[in-house]
PDB file of C-alpha atoms in Angstrom:
ATOM      1  CA  MET P  14     -23.506  -3.205 -10.634  1.00  0.00           C
ATOM      2  CA  ASN P  15     -21.020  -2.481 -12.473  1.00  0.00           C
ATOM      3  CA  LYS P  16     -17.053  -3.480 -12.116  1.00  0.00           C
ATOM      4  CA  THR P  17     -15.832  -0.129  -9.408  1.00  0.00           C
ATOM      5  CA  THR P  18     -19.323  -0.289  -7.673  1.00  0.00           C
ATOM      6  CA  LEU P  19     -18.946  -0.420  -4.027  1.00  0.00           C
ATOM      7  CA  THR P  20     -20.551  -3.554  -2.409  1.00  0.00           C
ATOM      8  CA  SER P  21     -21.799  -3.937   1.372  1.00  0.00           C
ATOM      9  CA  ASP P  22     -19.609  -7.017   1.153  1.00  0.00           C
ATOM     10  CA  SER P  23     -16.267  -5.073   1.703  1.00  0.00           C
ATOM     11  CA  PRO P  24     -14.681  -3.032   3.948  1.00  0.00           C
ATOM     12  CA  GLN P  25     -15.897   0.623   3.823  1.00  0.00           C
ATOM     13  CA  VAL P  26     -12.561   2.171   2.632  1.00  0.00           C
ATOM     14  CA  ILE P  27     -12.626   5.610   2.640  1.00  0.00           C
ATOM     15  CA  ALA P  28     -10.760   5.890  -0.858  1.00  0.00           C
ATOM     16  CA  PRO P  29      -9.256   3.381  -3.246  1.00  0.00           C
ATOM     17  CA  PRO P  30      -5.539   3.467  -1.721  1.00  0.00           C
ATOM     18  CA  PRO P  31      -3.771   3.696  -5.161  1.00  0.00           C
ATOM     19  CA  PHE P  32      -5.641   6.700  -4.951  1.00  0.00           C
ATOM     20  CA  ILE P  33      -4.519   8.019  -2.072  1.00  0.00           C
ATOM     21  CA  TYR P  34      -1.122   7.154  -2.822  1.00  0.00           C
ATOM     22  CA  LEU P  35      -1.299   9.207  -5.585  1.00  0.00           C
ATOM     23  CA  GLY P  36      -2.573  11.856  -3.496  1.00  0.00           C
ATOM     24  CA  GLY P  37       0.432  12.273  -1.439  1.00  0.00           C
ATOM     25  CA  LEU P  38       2.766  12.145  -4.488  1.00  0.00           C
ATOM     26  CA  ALA P  39       0.870  14.754  -6.393  1.00  0.00           C
ATOM     27  CA  ALA P  40       0.857  16.821  -3.726  1.00  0.00           C
ATOM     28  CA  GLY P  41       4.958  16.747  -3.264  1.00  0.00           C
ATOM     29  CA  ILE P  42       5.821  16.743  -6.199  1.00  0.00           C
ATOM     30  CA  ALA P  43       4.115  20.649  -6.592  1.00  0.00           C
ATOM     31  CA  LEU P  44       5.402  21.412  -3.458  1.00  0.00           C
ATOM     32  CA  HIS P  45       8.819  20.356  -4.635  1.00  0.00           C
ATOM     33  CA  TRP P  46       8.486  21.747  -7.760  1.00  0.00           C
ATOM     34  CA  LEU P  47       7.294  25.261  -5.715  1.00  0.00           C
ATOM     35  CA  LYS P  48      10.322  24.648  -3.342  1.00  0.00           C
ATOM     36  CA  PRO P  49      12.684  21.606  -4.486  1.00  0.00           C
ATOM     37  CA  LEU P  50      14.273  20.398  -0.908  1.00  0.00           C
ATOM     38  CA  PRO P  51      17.254  17.844  -1.741  1.00  0.00           C
ATOM     39  CA  PHE P  52      18.130  15.788   1.189  1.00  0.00           C
ATOM     40  CA  LEU P  53      20.482  13.112  -0.830  1.00  0.00           C
ATOM     41  CA  PRO P  54      24.148  13.399  -2.246  1.00  0.00           C
ATOM     42  CA  LYS P  55      23.851  13.558  -5.884  1.00  0.00           C
ATOM     43  CA  SER P  56      25.419  10.494  -6.811  1.00  0.00           C
ATOM     44  CA  LEU P  57      23.399   8.168  -4.577  1.00  0.00           C
ATOM     45  CA  THR P  58      19.785   9.462  -6.023  1.00  0.00           C
ATOM     46  CA  LEU P  59      19.160   7.188  -9.067  1.00  0.00           C
ATOM     47  CA  PRO P  60      20.781   3.979  -7.967  1.00  0.00           C
ATOM     48  CA  LEU P  61      19.054   3.909  -4.448  1.00  0.00           C
ATOM     49  CA  GLY P  62      16.021   5.326  -6.224  1.00  0.00           C
ATOM     50  CA  VAL P  63      16.019   2.436  -8.861  1.00  0.00           C
ATOM     51  CA  ALA P  64      16.692  -0.650  -6.070  1.00  0.00           C
ATOM     52  CA  ILE P  65      13.836   1.177  -3.695  1.00  0.00           C
ATOM     53  CA  ILE P  66      11.609   1.124  -6.827  1.00  0.00           C
ATOM     54  CA  ALA P  67      12.560  -2.489  -8.239  1.00  0.00           C
ATOM     55  CA  VAL P  68      12.132  -3.358  -4.648  1.00  0.00           C
ATOM     56  CA  SER P  69       7.902  -2.100  -4.707  1.00  0.00           C
ATOM     57  CA  VAL P  70       7.740  -3.492  -8.105  1.00  0.00           C
ATOM     58  CA  VAL P  71       8.581  -7.354  -7.292  1.00  0.00           C
ATOM     59  CA  LEU P  72       6.136  -7.628  -3.531  1.00  0.00           C
ATOM     60  CA  VAL P  73       3.185  -6.253  -5.425  1.00  0.00           C
ATOM     61  CA  VAL P  74       3.784  -8.839  -8.379  1.00  0.00           C
ATOM     62  CA  LEU P  75       4.102 -11.357  -5.447  1.00  0.00           C
ATOM     63  CA  ALA P  76       1.462 -10.012  -3.929  1.00  0.00           C
ATOM     64  CA  PHE P  77      -0.781 -10.181  -6.720  1.00  0.00           C
ATOM     65  CA  ARG P  78       0.177 -13.222  -7.755  1.00  0.00           C
ATOM     66  CA  ALA P  79      -1.287 -14.677  -4.033  1.00  0.00           C
ATOM     67  CA  PHE P  80      -4.042 -12.889  -4.253  1.00  0.00           C
ATOM     68  CA  ILE P  81      -5.234 -14.498  -7.687  1.00  0.00           C
ATOM     69  CA  ARG P  82      -3.847 -18.184  -6.348  1.00  0.00           C
ATOM     70  CA  ALA P  83      -6.225 -17.759  -3.965  1.00  0.00           C
ATOM     71  CA  LYS P  84      -8.908 -16.331  -6.486  1.00  0.00           C
ATOM     72  CA  THR P  85     -10.063 -13.153  -4.567  1.00  0.00           C
ATOM     73  CA  ASN P  86     -10.934  -9.684  -5.594  1.00  0.00           C
ATOM     74  CA  ILE P  87      -7.693  -7.738  -5.309  1.00  0.00           C
ATOM     75  CA  ASP P  88      -9.964  -4.548  -5.742  1.00  0.00           C
ATOM     76  CA  VAL P  89     -11.072  -3.470  -1.942  1.00  0.00           C
ATOM     77  CA  ARG P  90     -14.309  -2.481  -3.342  1.00  0.00           C
ATOM     78  CA  LYS P  91     -15.058  -5.529  -3.832  1.00  0.00           C
ATOM     79  CA  PRO P  92     -16.199  -8.681  -1.247  1.00  0.00           C
ATOM     80  CA  THR P  93     -12.802 -10.466  -0.213  1.00  0.00           C
ATOM     81  CA  THR P  94     -13.370 -14.988  -0.497  1.00  0.00           C
ATOM     82  CA  SER P  95     -10.462 -15.502   1.434  1.00  0.00           C
ATOM     83  CA  VAL P  96      -7.450 -15.272   4.182  1.00  0.00           C
ATOM     84  CA  VAL P  97      -4.572 -15.055   2.074  1.00  0.00           C
ATOM     85  CA  SER P  98      -1.679 -16.011   3.725  1.00  0.00           C
ATOM     86  CA  THR P  99       0.442 -17.274   1.062  1.00  0.00           C
ATOM     87  CA  GLY P 100       4.189 -15.250  -0.507  1.00  0.00           C
ATOM     88  CA  PRO P 101       4.495 -12.093   0.965  1.00  0.00           C
ATOM     89  CA  TYR P 102       1.224 -12.495   3.352  1.00  0.00           C
ATOM     90  CA  ARG P 103       3.567 -15.019   5.156  1.00  0.00           C
ATOM     91  CA  LEU P 104       6.059 -11.770   6.520  1.00  0.00           C
ATOM     92  CA  THR P 105       2.926  -8.794   6.033  1.00  0.00           C
ATOM     93  CA  ARG P 106      -0.732  -8.203   6.288  1.00  0.00           C
ATOM     94  CA  ASN P 107      -0.210  -5.681   4.204  1.00  0.00           C
ATOM     95  CA  PRO P 108       2.502  -6.505   0.838  1.00  0.00           C
ATOM     96  CA  ILE P 109       0.395  -4.229  -1.854  1.00  0.00           C
ATOM     97  CA  TYR P 110       0.595  -1.149   1.030  1.00  0.00           C
ATOM     98  CA  LEU P 111       3.861  -1.727   1.476  1.00  0.00           C
ATOM     99  CA  SER P 112       4.565  -1.634  -2.062  1.00  0.00           C
ATOM    100  CA  MET P 113       3.065   1.706  -3.061  1.00  0.00           C
ATOM    101  CA  THR P 114       4.898   2.785  -0.002  1.00  0.00           C
ATOM    102  CA  PHE P 115       8.143   1.740  -0.838  1.00  0.00           C
ATOM    103  CA  LEU P 116       7.700   2.995  -4.933  1.00  0.00           C
ATOM    104  CA  VAL P 117       6.542   6.435  -3.377  1.00  0.00           C
ATOM    105  CA  LEU P 118       9.916   6.354  -1.250  1.00  0.00           C
ATOM    106  CA  GLY P 119      12.052   5.206  -4.150  1.00  0.00           C
ATOM    107  CA  ILE P 120      10.291   8.349  -6.346  1.00  0.00           C
ATOM    108  CA  ALA P 121      11.056  10.521  -3.713  1.00  0.00           C
ATOM    109  CA  VAL P 122      14.899   8.892  -3.503  1.00  0.00           C
ATOM    110  CA  TRP P 123      15.286   9.251  -6.851  1.00  0.00           C
ATOM    111  CA  ALA P 124      13.722  12.427  -7.579  1.00  0.00           C
ATOM    112  CA  ASN P 125      15.674  13.799  -4.350  1.00  0.00           C
ATOM    113  CA  SER P 126      12.972  15.316  -2.863  1.00  0.00           C
ATOM    114  CA  LEU P 127      12.316  15.549   1.114  1.00  0.00           C
ATOM    115  CA  TRP P 128       8.661  17.441   0.343  1.00  0.00           C
ATOM    116  CA  ILE P 129       7.537  13.825  -1.638  1.00  0.00           C
ATOM    117  CA  LEU P 130       8.732  11.546   2.088  1.00  0.00           C
ATOM    118  CA  VAL P 131       7.284  14.548   3.943  1.00  0.00           C
ATOM    119  CA  THR P 132       3.492  14.063   2.655  1.00  0.00           C
ATOM    120  CA  LEU P 133       4.208  10.162   2.866  1.00  0.00           C
ATOM    121  CA  VAL P 134       3.619  10.411   6.501  1.00  0.00           C
ATOM    122  CA  PRO P 135       0.094  12.267   5.908  1.00  0.00           C
ATOM    123  CA  VAL P 136      -0.654   9.294   3.352  1.00  0.00           C
ATOM    124  CA  LEU P 137       0.362   6.644   5.452  1.00  0.00           C
ATOM    125  CA  LEU P 138      -1.572   7.571   8.267  1.00  0.00           C
ATOM    126  CA  ILE P 139      -4.695   8.138   5.762  1.00  0.00           C
ATOM    127  CA  MET P 140      -3.929   4.589   4.791  1.00  0.00           C
ATOM    128  CA  GLN P 141      -3.608   3.292   8.595  1.00  0.00           C
ATOM    129  CA  PHE P 142      -6.594   4.830   9.714  1.00  0.00           C
ATOM    130  CA  GLY P 143      -9.048   5.516   6.725  1.00  0.00           C
ATOM    131  CA  VAL P 144      -8.157   1.701   5.136  1.00  0.00           C
ATOM    132  CA  ILE P 145      -6.016  -0.639   7.395  1.00  0.00           C
ATOM    133  CA  VAL P 146      -7.883  -0.535   9.899  1.00  0.00           C
ATOM    134  CA  ARG P 147     -11.826  -0.444   8.362  1.00  0.00           C
ATOM    135  CA  GLU P 148     -10.252  -3.780   6.651  1.00  0.00           C
ATOM    136  CA  GLU P 149      -9.010  -5.656   9.332  1.00  0.00           C
ATOM    137  CA  SER P 150     -12.377  -4.642  11.463  1.00  0.00           C
ATOM    138  CA  TYR P 151     -14.361  -6.655   8.008  1.00  0.00           C
ATOM    139  CA  LEU P 152     -11.983  -9.896   7.656  1.00  0.00           C
ATOM    140  CA  THR P 153     -12.534 -10.191  11.308  1.00  0.00           C
ATOM    141  CA  LYS P 154     -16.434  -9.993  10.722  1.00  0.00           C
ATOM    142  CA  LYS P 155     -16.206 -12.044   8.057  1.00  0.00           C
ATOM    143  CA  PHE P 156     -13.877 -14.773   8.416  1.00  0.00           C
ATOM    144  CA  GLY P 157     -13.816 -14.506  12.342  1.00  0.00           C
ATOM    145  CA  ASP P 158     -10.879 -16.615  14.539  1.00  0.00           C
ATOM    146  CA  GLU P 159      -9.125 -17.941  10.176  1.00  0.00           C
ATOM    147  CA  TYR P 160      -7.865 -14.085  10.063  1.00  0.00           C
ATOM    148  CA  LEU P 161      -7.585 -13.413  14.233  1.00  0.00           C
ATOM    149  CA  ARG P 162      -4.986 -16.583  14.176  1.00  0.00           C
ATOM    150  CA  TYR P 163      -3.507 -15.352  10.625  1.00  0.00           C
ATOM    151  CA  LYS P 164      -3.263 -11.266  12.550  1.00  0.00           C
ATOM    152  CA  SER P 165      -1.653 -12.574  15.316  1.00  0.00           C
ATOM    153  CA  LYS P 166       1.253 -14.021  12.908  1.00  0.00           C
ATOM    154  CA  VAL P 167       2.019 -11.797  10.686  1.00  0.00           C
ATOM    155  CA  ARG P 168       2.891  -7.914  11.181  1.00  0.00           C
ATOM    156  CA  ARG P 169       0.487  -5.432   9.440  1.00  0.00           C
ATOM    157  CA  TRP P 170       3.616  -3.619   7.621  1.00  0.00           C
ATOM    158  CA  VAL P 171       7.158  -5.316   8.054  1.00  0.00           C
TER     159      VAL P 171
END
């Protein structure tokens, strides 16, 4: 089995989350290219966009470090070996997805594109129902009370 093959011991998500976010971003960029819809004063776009992107980068680095320290898989197509509850996982159950959301939000602000913001809405719905709900079901079945205790203490997003 190669490294990217979906295993039965995985949440069976509809698509890898980065591809879902990239698809939405591509749609937003295409719509922006066809009909730009700015939504911020131009003077705010660069500093605010860069700040949001910086938060995204820090968050994903901290989340990856927590996964590496827990010696579990980051790739949702592979089995999870432990419930990660350290680092940013103390504050949100989905810091990597939150990071990707901030990244797209930062790009939308920097590009001053309402379209990129609009296309983020269906991305978040797909993430919620096609990824997160499936992951939470998988983690509940795999880890039982340990995951349920974690889930009861930590919010899904923020």
